Amino acid sequence: MKKFDHKKAEKKWQEIWQKESIYEPDFKKAKNPFYNLMMFPYPSAEGLHVGNMYAFTGSDIYGRLKRMQGYDVFEPIGLDGFGIHSENYALKIRKHPADQAKVSEKNFYRQLAALGNGFAWNERLETYDPEYYKWTQWIFIQLYKKGLCYRKKAAVNWCPGCLTVLADEQVVGGECERCGAKVVKKELEQWFFKITAYADKLLDGLDPVRSSLAEVRRTRDKVASETSNGIDWSEKVKIAQRNWIGKSEDASIRFSLVDVPGQADKKHYVEVFTTRPDTIFGATFVAVSPELAKFWLDIGWQAPADVKKYIFNHQAEKPIEAAKEKTGVFSGISAVNPVNNQKIPVWVSDYVLAGYGTGAVMGVPAHDERDLEFAQKFKLPVSDAPLVSVEEGIKKSGGKKTVQFRLRDWLISRQRYWGAPIPMIHCTDCGWQPVPEKDLPVKLPHIKNFRPTGTDQSPLASDEKFYKVKCPKCKSWARRETDVSDTFLDSAWYYLGYLLKFENWKLKIGNSPFSNDIVRKWCPVDMYIGGAEHSVLHLLYVRFLAMVFKDLGLTHFEEPFPKFRAHGLLIKDGAKMSKSKGNVVNPDEYVKNYGADALRMYLMFIGPFDQGGDFRDSGMKGVTRFLERVWQLSTKSQITNHKQIPNYNLQRILHKTIKKVTEDIENLSYNTAISALMILLNEFETNPNFISRKELDIFIKLLAPFAPHMAEEIWQQIRGSTRKITRINADKFKSIHLEKWPKFDPELIKEDKVDFIVQINAKMRAVIKLPVGLGQKEVEAAARSDNNVAKYLTAGVKRIIFVKDKFINFMV
RNA sequence: GCCCGGGUGGUGGAAUGGUAUACACGAAGGACUUAAAAUCCUUUGACCGUAAGGUCUUGCGAGUUCGAGUCUCGCCCCGGGCACCA
């Protein structure tokens, strides 16, 4: 028997699928639209990572099930090609990012095509395409006009590696998410998106309490997803977002200040911020952040020299570090505790965070570890004053309840080259003006010197042709903003971008691009799959923008992804894959040697999709064997002979498998779905004479989402000559991937006999086969007649526990 | 420190409170072959036993239950996230 030629078959079907557009939904006429989205990759020049393939395959299998279940599935693909990551690589290999993008794009699409996924290639997009970033810029302007985008001088995160500022979300453990350099704080004026204005909404959408989905359901044209309790997301990711937004209810309490040089006592005050107003009687000092102290200096405080020095030392660039040794200095000022009129010292200390609460805390060493540590270091008293209730603490101190969020506004500007230019113009007379929408896109010029400057200026600041423009308002000379926007802005709306691409980018600026029928029909996204590492980056930004779009009347939905599932991480031989370890798996090699189908199946068989798995070369063998056995069985001549001998047992296993595979794919439990297919194949092989074409057809359909090429090859071979198909007879060709997904017959699944477990004192002593539905008496009799059981039942039976069709337990 | 996941054979991993170790890899033995690869068959948690059968076993220790990998409590270890957020 001839072996399956995966190279030939994969190439052939990929071409035919594309020619026949079998994965292109009819956007306008589709009756059951299903938007199956996978996080698009940034095209690293090293090529597609096996981790990408793992994620894409998982998403594709789900999409293929839905397609066969009769949905009009839209599974788009694109490249998140703008941004620091791609640019850093271009810098490293001394190539212009725009040139490198072309190379990466070609390579990536080639690799993606080789996977055999059901991508809608016509709608593919790249974020660096001017047609795309025209709308990225348009979105920026809409936020600006709505007052959700502003410029502010602030202590921001500066990456000395990437030579640009970063958003809080992009600083991981004090290091740059991209290059790993230690991030420092720098005082700079930057563009921000006011994501904090949506903090409450972002939080509420996660929770079952106030379901924003109810609203979606009312307004959405297509069938609402089955979720009724907030968004249906992996709990892990919801928790991460909840923590990142970090809502807490606190109190702010006013302490009047005394001993301020040259000022009357109690003329000034400080607001301290606390979650523990119940501990206020134990306050023995007040601590303020250096930043707040600096503000006091600015408004006229005559501080002692050492205090000034301390404050200024803490304004400089400094690395973000976790829990270091606390430092501080006594300010000379004292504060009065409003509950007992005690005079306590005010310290300036770097353990107080400027950006959270009021930038001042009351030190209660008896009830707070950090306060205690500080008090011990500086020999401050520790009071044993008793606790009161929270309410009493607030009431007696005259404090007020406040709500705090940990979430900060989204820093959107970058001092880099490879991004969408921020569409703003600064005029000395008129101030900041958005670029008129008709002038979009502001094209990124192809400049020679694209290297980051290391200053607070982007490389574009050296291109006069770019920045020297007329003010849109007064027409006098003005300066264009030369920073570009964060890559995460590109990816925060791409799911809508695919739908604009369907219209060939033809929408005119001035009309709302997102409120058309197509968006109404296809959004929100039905199933979103991606990495959990984006829990507080991408996934938060997308939700934020979706809410803004809704409020601007651009779209009809608030949550872009009612259903999201995070996939796990792939490791190699027990260790994380990394370039430095040299253990990164390149899918090309495996696709070439084993075939895309085999690699797909192996990746999915390796472990639970949401938990990831350990890639071992030895594991490829199992699925390769399996597929070859499927091929051999399917191409055996007698099966095509319509010979059918009724075999009840085989039917039962077949229908059980339909049920299991269907449910497992729905739950993304691909590993167990595959094992069910293996069990069925084993069964087929032991009963080769009982299989007719009907059984084989069902099996091949169940296999189709996992091994799309081989399934198609078998399907078409059974139905006639493949030679004809190669020439494509469009009238006759019907892909297996558009066939109906098999349904199981509940009657056929029912067992007529059952393995009855017989226990004596909860220890299993026998398994006896009995017809289903027997009562306790019959089972007891059958059990007693078993020799091994009988020998334990010589003494009297005290009690019998009986569960129908399952087990019987004799207590002796 | 806090919040999530995990811990099951030699390995990856299965198990609605009811036969623990499905499926696969690996290994051992056999068939085919001049030989090897490939393929096929058998065995494969540990221990005792010729066998029938028995005992033990899901990180550790308790508990609930007729019955616990699964539920509860207390630990230990691994992975991930947050972290001077008052």
mmCIF file with all atom_site columns, N, CA, C and O in Angstrom, chain A residues 786-807:
data_model
loop_
_atom_site.group_PDB
_atom_site.id
_atom_site.type_symbol
_atom_site.label_atom_id
_atom_site.label_alt_id
_atom_site.label_comp_id
_atom_site.label_asym_id
_atom_site.label_entity_id
_atom_site.label_seq_id
_atom_site.pdbx_PDB_ins_code
_atom_site.Cartn_x
_atom_site.Cartn_y
_atom_site.Cartn_z
_atom_site.occupancy
_atom_site.B_iso_or_equiv
_atom_site.pdbx_formal_charge
_atom_site.auth_seq_id
_atom_site.auth_comp_id
_atom_site.auth_asym_id
_atom_site.auth_atom_id
_atom_site.pdbx_PDB_model_num
ATOM 1  N N  . ASP A 1 786 ? -21.002 -15.031 42.934 1.00 0.00 ? 786 ASP A N  1
ATOM 2  C CA . ASP A 1 786 ? -19.600 -14.953 42.553 1.00 0.00 ? 786 ASP A CA 1
ATOM 3  C C  . ASP A 1 786 ? -18.746 -15.553 43.662 1.00 0.00 ? 786 ASP A C  1
ATOM 4  O O  . ASP A 1 786 ? -18.880 -15.185 44.827 1.00 0.00 ? 786 ASP A O  1
ATOM 5  N N  . ASN A 1 787 ? -17.889 -16.501 43.271 1.00 0.00 ? 787 ASN A N  1
ATOM 6  C CA . ASN A 1 787 ? -17.104 -17.239 44.270 1.00 0.00 ? 787 ASN A CA 1
ATOM 7  C C  . ASN A 1 787 ? -16.276 -16.330 45.159 1.00 0.00 ? 787 ASN A C  1
ATOM 8  O O  . ASN A 1 787 ? -16.234 -16.470 46.369 1.00 0.00 ? 787 ASN A O  1
ATOM 9  N N  . ASN A 1 788 ? -15.605 -15.416 44.497 1.00 0.00 ? 788 ASN A N  1
ATOM 10 C CA . ASN A 1 788 ? -14.704 -14.551 45.253 1.00 0.00 ? 788 ASN A CA 1
ATOM 11 C C  . ASN A 1 788 ? -15.465 -13.655 46.220 1.00 0.00 ? 788 ASN A C  1
ATOM 12 O O  . ASN A 1 788 ? -14.972 -13.339 47.300 1.00 0.00 ? 788 ASN A O  1
ATOM 13 N N  . VAL A 1 789 ? -16.697 -13.293 45.834 1.00 0.00 ? 789 VAL A N  1
ATOM 14 C CA . VAL A 1 789 ? -17.517 -12.465 46.715 1.00 0.00 ? 789 VAL A CA 1
ATOM 15 C C  . VAL A 1 789 ? -18.048 -13.313 47.858 1.00 0.00 ? 789 VAL A C  1
ATOM 16 O O  . VAL A 1 789 ? -17.996 -12.916 49.022 1.00 0.00 ? 789 VAL A O  1
ATOM 17 N N  . ALA A 1 790 ? -18.513 -14.476 47.499 1.00 0.00 ? 790 ALA A N  1
ATOM 18 C CA . ALA A 1 790 ? -19.164 -15.339 48.488 1.00 0.00 ? 790 ALA A CA 1
ATOM 19 C C  . ALA A 1 790 ? -18.256 -15.636 49.684 1.00 0.00 ? 790 ALA A C  1
ATOM 20 O O  . ALA A 1 790 ? -18.701 -15.676 50.825 1.00 0.00 ? 790 ALA A O  1
ATOM 21 N N  . LYS A 1 791 ? -16.978 -15.808 49.409 1.00 0.00 ? 791 LYS A N  1
ATOM 22 C CA . LYS A 1 791 ? -16.089 -16.181 50.517 1.00 0.00 ? 791 LYS A CA 1
ATOM 23 C C  . LYS A 1 791 ? -15.948 -15.064 51.552 1.00 0.00 ? 791 LYS A C  1
ATOM 24 O O  . LYS A 1 791 ? -15.578 -15.316 52.685 1.00 0.00 ? 791 LYS A O  1
ATOM 25 N N  . TYR A 1 792 ? -16.297 -13.850 51.169 1.00 0.00 ? 792 TYR A N  1
ATOM 26 C CA . TYR A 1 792 ? -16.233 -12.751 52.138 1.00 0.00 ? 792 TYR A CA 1
ATOM 27 C C  . TYR A 1 792 ? -17.552 -12.562 52.872 1.00 0.00 ? 792 TYR A C  1
ATOM 28 O O  . TYR A 1 792 ? -17.654 -11.787 53.795 1.00 0.00 ? 792 TYR A O  1
ATOM 29 N N  . LEU A 1 793 ? -18.580 -13.239 52.386 1.00 0.00 ? 793 LEU A N  1
ATOM 30 C CA . LEU A 1 793 ? -19.905 -12.989 52.933 1.00 0.00 ? 793 LEU A CA 1
ATOM 31 C C  . LEU A 1 793 ? -20.383 -14.091 53.857 1.00 0.00 ? 793 LEU A C  1
ATOM 32 O O  . LEU A 1 793 ? -21.564 -14.213 54.122 1.00 0.00 ? 793 LEU A O  1
ATOM 33 N N  . THR A 1 794 ? -19.424 -14.886 54.386 1.00 0.00 ? 794 THR A N  1
ATOM 34 C CA . THR A 1 794 ? -19.823 -15.977 55.272 1.00 0.00 ? 794 THR A CA 1
ATOM 35 C C  . THR A 1 794 ? -20.414 -15.437 56.567 1.00 0.00 ? 794 THR A C  1
ATOM 36 O O  . THR A 1 794 ? -21.349 -15.991 57.108 1.00 0.00 ? 794 THR A O  1
ATOM 37 N N  . ALA A 1 795 ? -19.859 -14.346 57.065 1.00 0.00 ? 795 ALA A N  1
ATOM 38 C CA . ALA A 1 795 ? -20.455 -13.703 58.233 1.00 0.00 ? 795 ALA A CA 1
ATOM 39 C C  . ALA A 1 795 ? -21.681 -12.921 57.760 1.00 0.00 ? 795 ALA A C  1
ATOM 40 O O  . ALA A 1 795 ? -21.913 -12.756 56.571 1.00 0.00 ? 795 ALA A O  1
ATOM 41 N N  . GLY A 1 796 ? -22.464 -12.393 58.684 1.00 0.00 ? 796 GLY A N  1
ATOM 42 C CA . GLY A 1 796 ? -23.678 -11.669 58.312 1.00 0.00 ? 796 GLY A CA 1
ATOM 43 C C  . GLY A 1 796 ? -23.372 -10.335 57.659 1.00 0.00 ? 796 GLY A C  1
ATOM 44 O O  . GLY A 1 796 ? -22.346 -9.714  57.925 1.00 0.00 ? 796 GLY A O  1
ATOM 45 N N  . VAL A 1 797 ? -24.258 -9.896  56.774 1.00 0.00 ? 797 VAL A N  1
ATOM 46 C CA . VAL A 1 797 ? -24.109 -8.586  56.136 1.00 0.00 ? 797 VAL A CA 1
ATOM 47 C C  . VAL A 1 797 ? -24.869 -7.550  56.949 1.00 0.00 ? 797 VAL A C  1
ATOM 48 O O  . VAL A 1 797 ? -26.055 -7.692  57.211 1.00 0.00 ? 797 VAL A O  1
ATOM 49 N N  . LYS A 1 798 ? -24.159 -6.501  57.364 1.00 0.00 ? 798 LYS A N  1
ATOM 50 C CA . LYS A 1 798 ? -24.794 -5.497  58.220 1.00 0.00 ? 798 LYS A CA 1
ATOM 51 C C  . LYS A 1 798 ? -25.578 -4.479  57.413 1.00 0.00 ? 798 LYS A C  1
ATOM 52 O O  . LYS A 1 798 ? -26.612 -3.992  57.838 1.00 0.00 ? 798 LYS A O  1
ATOM 53 N N  . ARG A 1 799 ? -25.021 -4.162  56.263 1.00 0.00 ? 799 ARG A N  1
ATOM 54 C CA . ARG A 1 799 ? -25.626 -3.066  55.512 1.00 0.00 ? 799 ARG A CA 1
ATOM 55 C C  . ARG A 1 799 ? -25.220 -3.198  54.047 1.00 0.00 ? 799 ARG A C  1
ATOM 56 O O  . ARG A 1 799 ? -24.131 -3.682  53.747 1.00 0.00 ? 799 ARG A O  1
ATOM 57 N N  . ILE A 1 800 ? -26.126 -2.801  53.151 1.00 0.00 ? 800 ILE A N  1
ATOM 58 C CA . ILE A 1 800 ? -25.788 -2.840  51.722 1.00 0.00 ? 800 ILE A CA 1
ATOM 59 C C  . ILE A 1 800 ? -25.983 -1.452  51.125 1.00 0.00 ? 800 ILE A C  1
ATOM 60 O O  . ILE A 1 800 ? -27.024 -0.812  51.347 1.00 0.00 ? 800 ILE A O  1
ATOM 61 N N  . ILE A 1 801 ? -24.983 -0.976  50.429 1.00 0.00 ? 801 ILE A N  1
ATOM 62 C CA . ILE A 1 801 ? -25.134 0.289   49.702 1.00 0.00 ? 801 ILE A CA 1
ATOM 63 C C  . ILE A 1 801 ? -25.187 -0.045  48.217 1.00 0.00 ? 801 ILE A C  1
ATOM 64 O O  . ILE A 1 801 ? -24.302 -0.716  47.697 1.00 0.00 ? 801 ILE A O  1
ATOM 65 N N  . PHE A 1 802 ? -26.250 0.435   47.588 1.00 0.00 ? 802 PHE A N  1
ATOM 66 C CA . PHE A 1 802 ? -26.497 0.053   46.200 1.00 0.00 ? 802 PHE A CA 1
ATOM 67 C C  . PHE A 1 802 ? -26.700 1.291   45.332 1.00 0.00 ? 802 PHE A C  1
ATOM 68 O O  . PHE A 1 802 ? -27.475 2.178   45.676 1.00 0.00 ? 802 PHE A O  1
ATOM 69 N N  . VAL A 1 803 ? -25.935 1.361   44.282 1.00 0.00 ? 803 VAL A N  1
ATOM 70 C CA . VAL A 1 803 ? -26.156 2.435   43.307 1.00 0.00 ? 803 VAL A CA 1
ATOM 71 C C  . VAL A 1 803 ? -26.449 1.782   41.973 1.00 0.00 ? 803 VAL A C  1
ATOM 72 O O  . VAL A 1 803 ? -25.653 0.991   41.471 1.00 0.00 ? 803 VAL A O  1
ATOM 73 N N  . LYS A 1 804 ? -27.607 2.124   41.441 1.00 0.00 ? 804 LYS A N  1
ATOM 74 C CA . LYS A 1 804 ? -28.099 1.469   40.229 1.00 0.00 ? 804 LYS A CA 1
ATOM 75 C C  . LYS A 1 804 ? -27.089 1.544   39.084 1.00 0.00 ? 804 LYS A C  1
ATOM 76 O O  . LYS A 1 804 ? -26.515 2.600   38.813 1.00 0.00 ? 804 LYS A O  1
ATOM 77 N N  . ASP A 1 805 ? -26.904 0.422   38.441 1.00 0.00 ? 805 ASP A N  1
ATOM 78 C CA . ASP A 1 805 ? -26.031 0.306   37.274 1.00 0.00 ? 805 ASP A CA 1
ATOM 79 C C  . ASP A 1 805 ? -24.574 0.667   37.551 1.00 0.00 ? 805 ASP A C  1
ATOM 80 O O  . ASP A 1 805 ? -23.800 0.897   36.624 1.00 0.00 ? 805 ASP A O  1
ATOM 81 N N  . LYS A 1 806 ? -24.234 0.725   38.828 1.00 0.00 ? 806 LYS A N  1
ATOM 82 C CA . LYS A 1 806 ? -22.847 1.096   39.107 1.00 0.00 ? 806 LYS A CA 1
ATOM 83 C C  . LYS A 1 806 ? -22.149 0.126   40.041 1.00 0.00 ? 806 LYS A C  1
ATOM 84 O O  . LYS A 1 806 ? -21.249 -0.586  39.659 1.00 0.00 ? 806 LYS A O  1
ATOM 85 N N  . PHE A 1 807 ? -22.644 0.130   41.282 1.00 0.00 ? 807 PHE A N  1
ATOM 86 C CA . PHE A 1 807 ? -21.922 -0.737  42.210 1.00 0.00 ? 807 PHE A CA 1
ATOM 87 C C  . PHE A 1 807 ? -22.772 -1.105  43.418 1.00 0.00 ? 807 PHE A C  1
ATOM 88 O O  . PHE A 1 807 ? -23.802 -0.487  43.708 1.00 0.00 ? 807 PHE A O  1
#
